[in-house]
Amino acid sequence: MWLSKYFVYFVIYSFMGWVYESIFCTIKGRKWENRGFLYGPVCPIYGVGAVSITAISDALERRQMAFAWWQVFLVAFLGSIVLEYITSWALEKLFHAYWWDYSDIPLNINGRVCFPASLGFGVAGLLVFYGVAPFTEGITSWISPTLMEFFALFFMALVAADITLTISALTNLERNVIAMEESLNRHMEQFVSTVAEKAQAAAGPWNDERLRFSKESMEEHIRNMGGIYRSALKRVKGFRIKDSGRKFYQNQMVLDYVKKYIGKKKK
């Protein structure tokens, strides 16, 4: 029963996190932005964090103990650092992509976490502990144990299907981006045939000639992408892909062009 309850809470909190992220990023970017790693309206990292705080709150209540507000803040602050860093690292290792980057914000660690964002999560922890968690428990108190298990199994099936679809899309998406780069390089090898042209290409690897030869190849790959791949691409902030030489490189220019092309086709 308790596992079913916490999983349902996880879905509810993940949805709340998705709503917050989407509204915040939409206002910031002045255009609608569907946030999150998955296709569905959920941000699992928010669900994990909020469920952890709820579980701690329940455990303290059973033992008739209580946290001071600053202890709640500290747990949320430190917990968010660990959770966000591990999540960012794991996603990058699995998919060679990243969904957020704090590199341009002061006091960051490898762009994965930063002090200002962690402070915000600390404050969010207080809101969850004193407001969101009691509210969620209140609105779900009418659900019987049997119905709670049904909701948990139903949401679990949806989340599992979403995860499977997302992983499939991202795996194929990486292959498409690598194929674009390889095709681009083949065009450039044909173009750079003299010493003078090599010097010109080295001086500006993304000059007009490179773009002229690369656009046709990239657009062909984009047109061959299905809708799920395009949707996955729009949510990714950047790629760090392994090439055949086992060296990491960032295909940000290819990704930016693909995103720009997709945006134009939607208009």
PDB file of C-alpha atoms in Angstrom:
ATOM      1  CA  MET A   1       0.000   0.000   0.000  1.00  0.00           C
ATOM      2  CA  TRP A   2       2.673   2.494   0.996  1.00  0.00           C
ATOM      3  CA  LEU A   3       4.627   1.831  -2.217  1.00  0.00           C
ATOM      4  CA  SER A   4       1.523   2.445  -4.336  1.00  0.00           C
ATOM      5  CA  LYS A   5       0.792   5.655  -2.428  1.00  0.00           C
ATOM      6  CA  TYR A   6       4.279   7.038  -2.930  1.00  0.00           C
ATOM      7  CA  PHE A   7       4.290   6.146  -6.625  1.00  0.00           C
ATOM      8  CA  VAL A   8       1.006   8.004  -7.135  1.00  0.00           C
ATOM      9  CA  TYR A   9       2.531  10.935  -5.223  1.00  0.00           C
ATOM     10  CA  PHE A  10       5.583  10.690  -7.466  1.00  0.00           C
ATOM     11  CA  VAL A  11       3.400  11.118 -10.572  1.00  0.00           C
ATOM     12  CA  ILE A  12       1.472  14.019  -9.011  1.00  0.00           C
ATOM     13  CA  TYR A  13       4.657  15.832  -7.948  1.00  0.00           C
ATOM     14  CA  SER A  14       6.288  15.145 -11.324  1.00  0.00           C
ATOM     15  CA  PHE A  15       3.291  16.722 -13.033  1.00  0.00           C
ATOM     16  CA  MET A  16       3.483  19.755 -10.723  1.00  0.00           C
ATOM     17  CA  GLY A  17       7.185  20.072 -11.540  1.00  0.00           C
ATOM     18  CA  TRP A  18       6.444  19.889 -15.262  1.00  0.00           C
ATOM     19  CA  VAL A  19       3.828  22.645 -14.930  1.00  0.00           C
ATOM     20  CA  TYR A  20       6.280  24.860 -13.034  1.00  0.00           C
ATOM     21  CA  GLU A  21       9.175  24.210 -15.435  1.00  0.00           C
ATOM     22  CA  SER A  22       7.067  24.741 -18.552  1.00  0.00           C
ATOM     23  CA  ILE A  23       5.515  27.977 -17.277  1.00  0.00           C
ATOM     24  CA  PHE A  24       8.857  29.353 -16.047  1.00  0.00           C
ATOM     25  CA  CYS A  25      10.734  28.517 -19.269  1.00  0.00           C
ATOM     26  CA  THR A  26       7.842  29.735 -21.437  1.00  0.00           C
ATOM     27  CA  ILE A  27       7.836  33.113 -19.682  1.00  0.00           C
ATOM     28  CA  LYS A  28      11.634  33.293 -19.810  1.00  0.00           C
ATOM     29  CA  GLY A  29      11.868  32.337 -23.486  1.00  0.00           C
ATOM     30  CA  ARG A  30       8.634  34.123 -24.491  1.00  0.00           C
ATOM     31  CA  LYS A  31       7.409  31.031 -26.323  1.00  0.00           C
ATOM     32  CA  TRP A  32       5.814  27.756 -25.272  1.00  0.00           C
ATOM     33  CA  GLU A  33       8.348  25.187 -24.126  1.00  0.00           C
ATOM     34  CA  ASN A  34       7.496  21.620 -23.200  1.00  0.00           C
ATOM     35  CA  ARG A  35       9.993  20.773 -20.494  1.00  0.00           C
ATOM     36  CA  GLY A  36      11.160  17.457 -19.179  1.00  0.00           C
ATOM     37  CA  PHE A  37      13.058  14.368 -20.242  1.00  0.00           C
ATOM     38  CA  LEU A  38       9.961  12.304 -21.064  1.00  0.00           C
ATOM     39  CA  TYR A  39       7.191  12.920 -23.600  1.00  0.00           C
ATOM     40  CA  GLY A  40       4.417  13.004 -21.008  1.00  0.00           C
ATOM     41  CA  PRO A  41       3.700  16.047 -18.799  1.00  0.00           C
ATOM     42  CA  VAL A  42       6.047  14.942 -16.016  1.00  0.00           C
ATOM     43  CA  CYS A  43       9.485  15.942 -14.709  1.00  0.00           C
ATOM     44  CA  PRO A  44      10.633  12.873 -12.733  1.00  0.00           C
ATOM     45  CA  ILE A  45      13.431  14.711 -10.912  1.00  0.00           C
ATOM     46  CA  TYR A  46      10.820  16.858  -9.151  1.00  0.00           C
ATOM     47  CA  GLY A  47       8.803  13.757  -8.303  1.00  0.00           C
ATOM     48  CA  VAL A  48      11.791  11.995  -6.745  1.00  0.00           C
ATOM     49  CA  GLY A  49      12.735  15.040  -4.678  1.00  0.00           C
ATOM     50  CA  ALA A  50       9.217  15.761  -3.439  1.00  0.00           C
ATOM     51  CA  VAL A  51       8.465  12.101  -2.631  1.00  0.00           C
ATOM     52  CA  SER A  52      11.713  11.912  -0.649  1.00  0.00           C
ATOM     53  CA  ILE A  53      10.678  14.926   1.427  1.00  0.00           C
ATOM     54  CA  THR A  54       7.172  13.486   1.888  1.00  0.00           C
ATOM     55  CA  ALA A  55       8.602  10.137   3.029  1.00  0.00           C
ATOM     56  CA  ILE A  56      10.864  11.911   5.533  1.00  0.00           C
ATOM     57  CA  SER A  57       7.895  13.912   6.799  1.00  0.00           C
ATOM     58  CA  ASP A  58       5.817  10.741   7.253  1.00  0.00           C
ATOM     59  CA  ALA A  59       8.664   8.957   9.036  1.00  0.00           C
ATOM     60  CA  LEU A  60       9.125  11.860  11.453  1.00  0.00           C
ATOM     61  CA  GLU A  61       5.386  11.982  12.130  1.00  0.00           C
ATOM     62  CA  ARG A  62       5.291   8.262  12.963  1.00  0.00           C
ATOM     63  CA  ARG A  63       8.133   8.739  15.452  1.00  0.00           C
ATOM     64  CA  GLN A  64       6.521  11.900  16.814  1.00  0.00           C
ATOM     65  CA  MET A  65       9.546  13.945  15.814  1.00  0.00           C
ATOM     66  CA  ALA A  66       9.790  17.211  13.932  1.00  0.00           C
ATOM     67  CA  PHE A  67      12.334  19.097  11.826  1.00  0.00           C
ATOM     68  CA  ALA A  68      13.005  22.770  12.276  1.00  0.00           C
ATOM     69  CA  TRP A  69      12.433  24.819   9.118  1.00  0.00           C
ATOM     70  CA  TRP A  70      16.169  25.321   8.605  1.00  0.00           C
ATOM     71  CA  GLN A  71      16.727  21.546   8.783  1.00  0.00           C
ATOM     72  CA  VAL A  72      14.086  21.014   6.104  1.00  0.00           C
ATOM     73  CA  PHE A  73      15.780  23.671   3.980  1.00  0.00           C
ATOM     74  CA  LEU A  74      19.216  22.100   4.467  1.00  0.00           C
ATOM     75  CA  VAL A  75      18.003  18.609   3.565  1.00  0.00           C
ATOM     76  CA  ALA A  76      16.296  19.921   0.409  1.00  0.00           C
ATOM     77  CA  PHE A  77      19.306  22.081  -0.499  1.00  0.00           C
ATOM     78  CA  LEU A  78      21.894  19.301  -0.154  1.00  0.00           C
ATOM     79  CA  GLY A  79      19.576  16.634  -1.533  1.00  0.00           C
ATOM     80  CA  SER A  80      18.907  18.661  -4.678  1.00  0.00           C
ATOM     81  CA  ILE A  81      22.640  18.994  -5.320  1.00  0.00           C
ATOM     82  CA  VAL A  82      23.165  15.236  -5.119  1.00  0.00           C
ATOM     83  CA  LEU A  83      20.025  14.393  -7.103  1.00  0.00           C
ATOM     84  CA  GLU A  84      20.568  16.953  -9.858  1.00  0.00           C
ATOM     85  CA  TYR A  85      24.257  16.153 -10.308  1.00  0.00           C
ATOM     86  CA  ILE A  86      23.730  12.377 -10.450  1.00  0.00           C
ATOM     87  CA  THR A  87      20.761  12.755 -12.828  1.00  0.00           C
ATOM     88  CA  SER A  88      22.701  15.048 -15.178  1.00  0.00           C
ATOM     89  CA  TRP A  89      25.749  12.758 -15.140  1.00  0.00           C
ATOM     90  CA  ALA A  90      23.677   9.605 -15.727  1.00  0.00           C
ATOM     91  CA  LEU A  91      21.684  11.106 -18.628  1.00  0.00           C
ATOM     92  CA  GLU A  92      24.873  12.315 -20.289  1.00  0.00           C
ATOM     93  CA  LYS A  93      26.537   8.909 -19.909  1.00  0.00           C
ATOM     94  CA  LEU A  94      23.487   7.091 -21.262  1.00  0.00           C
ATOM     95  CA  PHE A  95      22.519   9.410 -24.124  1.00  0.00           C
ATOM     96  CA  HIS A  96      25.539  11.739 -24.555  1.00  0.00           C
ATOM     97  CA  ALA A  97      23.097  14.635 -24.163  1.00  0.00           C
ATOM     98  CA  TYR A  98      22.181  17.179 -21.529  1.00  0.00           C
ATOM     99  CA  TRP A  99      18.858  18.833 -20.705  1.00  0.00           C
ATOM    100  CA  TRP A 100      20.142  21.735 -18.586  1.00  0.00           C
ATOM    101  CA  ASP A 101      23.424  23.591 -18.263  1.00  0.00           C
ATOM    102  CA  TYR A 102      24.411  26.021 -15.485  1.00  0.00           C
ATOM    103  CA  SER A 103      27.821  26.832 -16.963  1.00  0.00           C
ATOM    104  CA  ASP A 104      26.972  30.525 -17.341  1.00  0.00           C
ATOM    105  CA  ILE A 105      25.734  30.830 -13.728  1.00  0.00           C
ATOM    106  CA  PRO A 106      28.167  31.611 -10.889  1.00  0.00           C
ATOM    107  CA  LEU A 107      29.152  28.929  -8.370  1.00  0.00           C
ATOM    108  CA  ASN A 108      28.346  25.963 -10.608  1.00  0.00           C
ATOM    109  CA  ILE A 109      29.892  22.488 -10.619  1.00  0.00           C
ATOM    110  CA  ASN A 110      30.588  21.253 -14.158  1.00  0.00           C
ATOM    111  CA  GLY A 111      27.422  23.009 -15.303  1.00  0.00           C
ATOM    112  CA  ARG A 112      25.345  20.311 -13.621  1.00  0.00           C
ATOM    113  CA  VAL A 113      24.435  22.128 -10.406  1.00  0.00           C
ATOM    114  CA  CYS A 114      24.791  25.694  -9.187  1.00  0.00           C
ATOM    115  CA  PHE A 115      24.378  27.502  -5.879  1.00  0.00           C
ATOM    116  CA  PRO A 116      21.454  29.794  -6.898  1.00  0.00           C
ATOM    117  CA  ALA A 117      19.407  26.889  -8.295  1.00  0.00           C
ATOM    118  CA  SER A 118      20.133  24.765  -5.215  1.00  0.00           C
ATOM    119  CA  LEU A 119      18.955  27.629  -3.004  1.00  0.00           C
ATOM    120  CA  GLY A 120      15.737  27.670  -5.008  1.00  0.00           C
ATOM    121  CA  PHE A 121      15.287  23.935  -4.472  1.00  0.00           C
ATOM    122  CA  GLY A 122      15.876  24.471  -0.763  1.00  0.00           C
ATOM    123  CA  VAL A 123      13.005  26.967  -0.685  1.00  0.00           C
ATOM    124  CA  ALA A 124      10.912  24.569  -2.794  1.00  0.00           C
ATOM    125  CA  GLY A 125      11.587  21.897  -0.183  1.00  0.00           C
ATOM    126  CA  LEU A 126      10.004  24.134   2.460  1.00  0.00           C
ATOM    127  CA  LEU A 127       6.959  24.645   0.235  1.00  0.00           C
ATOM    128  CA  VAL A 128       6.624  20.898  -0.288  1.00  0.00           C
ATOM    129  CA  PHE A 129       7.128  20.033   3.381  1.00  0.00           C
ATOM    130  CA  TYR A 130       4.711  22.602   4.805  1.00  0.00           C
ATOM    131  CA  GLY A 131       2.270  23.068   1.930  1.00  0.00           C
ATOM    132  CA  VAL A 132       2.298  20.754  -1.080  1.00  0.00           C
ATOM    133  CA  ALA A 133       2.715  17.453   0.789  1.00  0.00           C
ATOM    134  CA  PRO A 134      -0.145  18.055   3.274  1.00  0.00           C
ATOM    135  CA  PHE A 135      -2.338  19.304   0.414  1.00  0.00           C
ATOM    136  CA  THR A 136      -1.571  16.220  -1.720  1.00  0.00           C
ATOM    137  CA  GLU A 137      -2.274  13.873   1.167  1.00  0.00           C
ATOM    138  CA  GLY A 138      -5.544  15.697   1.791  1.00  0.00           C
ATOM    139  CA  ILE A 139      -6.850  15.459  -1.763  1.00  0.00           C
ATOM    140  CA  THR A 140      -5.910  11.753  -2.006  1.00  0.00           C
ATOM    141  CA  SER A 141      -7.191  10.720   1.428  1.00  0.00           C
ATOM    142  CA  TRP A 142     -10.499   9.496  -0.043  1.00  0.00           C
ATOM    143  CA  ILE A 143      -8.751   6.912  -2.243  1.00  0.00           C
ATOM    144  CA  SER A 144      -9.111   3.366  -0.926  1.00  0.00           C
ATOM    145  CA  PRO A 145      -6.060   1.054  -0.783  1.00  0.00           C
ATOM    146  CA  THR A 146      -7.405  -1.025  -3.692  1.00  0.00           C
ATOM    147  CA  LEU A 147      -8.039   2.035  -5.849  1.00  0.00           C
ATOM    148  CA  MET A 148      -4.632   3.451  -4.925  1.00  0.00           C
ATOM    149  CA  GLU A 149      -2.988   0.265  -6.193  1.00  0.00           C
ATOM    150  CA  PHE A 150      -5.005   0.514  -9.410  1.00  0.00           C
ATOM    151  CA  PHE A 151      -3.860   4.121  -9.965  1.00  0.00           C
ATOM    152  CA  ALA A 152      -0.270   3.124  -9.202  1.00  0.00           C
ATOM    153  CA  LEU A 153      -0.323   0.277 -11.751  1.00  0.00           C
ATOM    154  CA  PHE A 154      -2.026   2.496 -14.335  1.00  0.00           C
ATOM    155  CA  PHE A 155       0.513   5.310 -13.936  1.00  0.00           C
ATOM    156  CA  MET A 156       3.363   2.802 -13.851  1.00  0.00           C
ATOM    157  CA  ALA A 157       2.300   1.423 -17.233  1.00  0.00           C
ATOM    158  CA  LEU A 158       2.112   4.932 -18.707  1.00  0.00           C
ATOM    159  CA  VAL A 159       5.501   5.953 -17.311  1.00  0.00           C
ATOM    160  CA  ALA A 160       7.119   2.689 -18.477  1.00  0.00           C
ATOM    161  CA  ALA A 161       5.746   3.185 -22.000  1.00  0.00           C
ATOM    162  CA  ASP A 162       6.940   6.797 -21.986  1.00  0.00           C
ATOM    163  CA  ILE A 163      10.434   5.795 -20.838  1.00  0.00           C
ATOM    164  CA  THR A 164      10.656   3.092 -23.520  1.00  0.00           C
ATOM    165  CA  LEU A 165       9.557   5.513 -26.246  1.00  0.00           C
ATOM    166  CA  THR A 166      11.948   8.219 -25.045  1.00  0.00           C
ATOM    167  CA  ILE A 167      14.957   5.900 -24.868  1.00  0.00           C
ATOM    168  CA  SER A 168      14.200   4.555 -28.337  1.00  0.00           C
ATOM    169  CA  ALA A 169      13.876   8.060 -29.756  1.00  0.00           C
ATOM    170  CA  LEU A 170      17.059   9.360 -28.148  1.00  0.00           C
ATOM    171  CA  THR A 171      19.071   6.338 -29.260  1.00  0.00           C
ATOM    172  CA  ASN A 172      17.959   6.804 -32.858  1.00  0.00           C
ATOM    173  CA  LEU A 173      18.319  10.558 -32.553  1.00  0.00           C
ATOM    174  CA  GLU A 174      21.983  10.224 -31.636  1.00  0.00           C
ATOM    175  CA  ARG A 175      22.547   7.996 -34.657  1.00  0.00           C
ATOM    176  CA  ASN A 176      20.897  10.623 -36.869  1.00  0.00           C
ATOM    177  CA  VAL A 177      23.089  13.423 -35.516  1.00  0.00           C
ATOM    178  CA  ILE A 178      26.220  11.317 -36.006  1.00  0.00           C
ATOM    179  CA  ALA A 179      25.075  10.469 -39.541  1.00  0.00           C
ATOM    180  CA  MET A 180      24.638  14.184 -40.266  1.00  0.00           C
ATOM    181  CA  GLU A 181      28.155  14.916 -39.082  1.00  0.00           C
ATOM    182  CA  GLU A 182      29.635  12.068 -41.120  1.00  0.00           C
ATOM    183  CA  SER A 183      27.747  13.171 -44.223  1.00  0.00           C
ATOM    184  CA  LEU A 184      28.874  16.744 -43.659  1.00  0.00           C
ATOM    185  CA  ASN A 185      32.496  15.629 -43.371  1.00  0.00           C
ATOM    186  CA  ARG A 186      32.241  13.645 -46.617  1.00  0.00           C
ATOM    187  CA  HIS A 187      31.004  16.757 -48.420  1.00  0.00           C
ATOM    188  CA  MET A 188      33.847  18.795 -46.959  1.00  0.00           C
ATOM    189  CA  GLU A 189      36.458  16.239 -48.001  1.00  0.00           C
ATOM    190  CA  GLN A 190      35.225  16.610 -51.558  1.00  0.00           C
ATOM    191  CA  PHE A 191      35.268  20.384 -51.305  1.00  0.00           C
ATOM    192  CA  VAL A 192      38.668  20.779 -49.656  1.00  0.00           C
ATOM    193  CA  SER A 193      40.847  19.433 -52.466  1.00  0.00           C
ATOM    194  CA  THR A 194      43.659  21.954 -52.604  1.00  0.00           C
ATOM    195  CA  VAL A 195      46.027  23.451 -50.057  1.00  0.00           C
ATOM    196  CA  ALA A 196      44.451  26.879 -50.433  1.00  0.00           C
ATOM    197  CA  GLU A 197      40.966  25.522 -49.889  1.00  0.00           C
ATOM    198  CA  LYS A 198      42.176  23.559 -46.855  1.00  0.00           C
ATOM    199  CA  ALA A 199      43.574  26.736 -45.354  1.00  0.00           C
ATOM    200  CA  GLN A 200      40.290  28.540 -46.017  1.00  0.00           C
ATOM    201  CA  ALA A 201      38.263  25.734 -44.405  1.00  0.00           C
ATOM    202  CA  ALA A 202      40.582  25.599 -41.385  1.00  0.00           C
ATOM    203  CA  ALA A 203      40.184  29.328 -40.872  1.00  0.00           C
ATOM    204  CA  GLY A 204      36.409  29.032 -40.708  1.00  0.00           C
ATOM    205  CA  PRO A 205      35.117  25.467 -40.286  1.00  0.00           C
ATOM    206  CA  TRP A 206      31.524  26.713 -40.360  1.00  0.00           C
ATOM    207  CA  ASN A 207      31.880  29.249 -43.157  1.00  0.00           C
ATOM    208  CA  ASP A 208      29.430  29.710 -46.023  1.00  0.00           C
ATOM    209  CA  GLU A 209      30.888  26.899 -48.127  1.00  0.00           C
ATOM    210  CA  ARG A 210      30.663  24.396 -45.274  1.00  0.00           C
ATOM    211  CA  LEU A 211      27.081  25.397 -44.605  1.00  0.00           C
ATOM    212  CA  ARG A 212      26.188  25.213 -48.295  1.00  0.00           C
ATOM    213  CA  PHE A 213      27.413  21.636 -48.549  1.00  0.00           C
ATOM    214  CA  SER A 214      26.056  20.570 -45.133  1.00  0.00           C
ATOM    215  CA  LYS A 215      22.524  21.975 -45.288  1.00  0.00           C
ATOM    216  CA  GLU A 216      21.262  19.641 -47.978  1.00  0.00           C
ATOM    217  CA  SER A 217      22.606  16.582 -46.171  1.00  0.00           C
ATOM    218  CA  MET A 218      21.293  17.629 -42.756  1.00  0.00           C
ATOM    219  CA  GLU A 219      17.858  18.571 -44.062  1.00  0.00           C
ATOM    220  CA  GLU A 220      17.546  15.170 -45.725  1.00  0.00           C
ATOM    221  CA  HIS A 221      18.175  13.470 -42.379  1.00  0.00           C
ATOM    222  CA  ILE A 222      15.730  15.799 -40.610  1.00  0.00           C
ATOM    223  CA  ARG A 223      12.976  15.034 -43.112  1.00  0.00           C
ATOM    224  CA  ASN A 224      13.525  11.322 -42.490  1.00  0.00           C
ATOM    225  CA  MET A 225      13.063  11.762 -38.725  1.00  0.00           C
ATOM    226  CA  GLY A 226       9.722  10.780 -37.254  1.00  0.00           C
ATOM    227  CA  GLY A 227       7.675  13.099 -35.070  1.00  0.00           C
ATOM    228  CA  ILE A 228       8.850  11.460 -31.833  1.00  0.00           C
ATOM    229  CA  TYR A 229      12.495  12.081 -32.735  1.00  0.00           C
ATOM    230  CA  ARG A 230      11.827  15.728 -33.496  1.00  0.00           C
ATOM    231  CA  SER A 231       9.974  16.109 -30.206  1.00  0.00           C
ATOM    232  CA  ALA A 232      12.861  14.523 -28.294  1.00  0.00           C
ATOM    233  CA  LEU A 233      15.363  16.769 -30.061  1.00  0.00           C
ATOM    234  CA  LYS A 234      13.496  19.953 -29.151  1.00  0.00           C
ATOM    235  CA  ARG A 235      13.770  19.151 -25.423  1.00  0.00           C
ATOM    236  CA  VAL A 236      17.502  18.370 -25.510  1.00  0.00           C
ATOM    237  CA  LYS A 237      19.709  21.357 -24.756  1.00  0.00           C
ATOM    238  CA  GLY A 238      22.878  19.926 -26.300  1.00  0.00           C
ATOM    239  CA  PHE A 239      24.841  16.821 -27.293  1.00  0.00           C
ATOM    240  CA  ARG A 240      28.194  15.409 -26.332  1.00  0.00           C
ATOM    241  CA  ILE A 241      28.646  12.480 -28.681  1.00  0.00           C
ATOM    242  CA  LYS A 242      31.413   9.893 -28.951  1.00  0.00           C
ATOM    243  CA  ASP A 243      32.947   9.556 -32.385  1.00  0.00           C
ATOM    244  CA  SER A 244      34.805   6.594 -33.860  1.00  0.00           C
ATOM    245  CA  GLY A 245      38.055   7.816 -32.310  1.00  0.00           C
ATOM    246  CA  ARG A 246      36.507   7.611 -28.810  1.00  0.00           C
ATOM    247  CA  LYS A 247      36.886  11.364 -28.322  1.00  0.00           C
ATOM    248  CA  PHE A 248      34.041  13.491 -27.044  1.00  0.00           C
ATOM    249  CA  TYR A 249      32.929  16.427 -29.112  1.00  0.00           C
ATOM    250  CA  GLN A 250      29.928  18.702 -28.858  1.00  0.00           C
ATOM    251  CA  ASN A 251      27.665  18.785 -31.891  1.00  0.00           C
ATOM    252  CA  GLN A 252      25.963  21.964 -30.754  1.00  0.00           C
ATOM    253  CA  MET A 253      26.096  23.612 -34.196  1.00  0.00           C
ATOM    254  CA  VAL A 254      24.445  20.643 -35.881  1.00  0.00           C
ATOM    255  CA  LEU A 255      21.826  20.494 -33.131  1.00  0.00           C
ATOM    256  CA  ASP A 256      21.117  24.230 -33.332  1.00  0.00           C
ATOM    257  CA  TYR A 257      20.655  24.046 -37.083  1.00  0.00           C
ATOM    258  CA  VAL A 258      18.293  21.072 -36.794  1.00  0.00           C
ATOM    259  CA  LYS A 259      16.232  22.858 -34.130  1.00  0.00           C
ATOM    260  CA  LYS A 260      16.094  25.986 -36.285  1.00  0.00           C
ATOM    261  CA  TYR A 261      15.015  23.974 -39.306  1.00  0.00           C
ATOM    262  CA  ILE A 262      12.271  22.175 -37.342  1.00  0.00           C
ATOM    263  CA  GLY A 263      11.042  25.522 -36.022  1.00  0.00           C
ATOM    264  CA  LYS A 264      10.778  26.920 -39.544  1.00  0.00           C
ATOM    265  CA  LYS A 265       8.849  23.891 -40.805  1.00  0.00           C
ATOM    266  CA  LYS A 266       6.244  24.352 -38.043  1.00  0.00           C
ATOM    267  CA  LYS A 267       5.391  27.888 -39.175  1.00  0.00           C
TER     268      LYS A 267
END
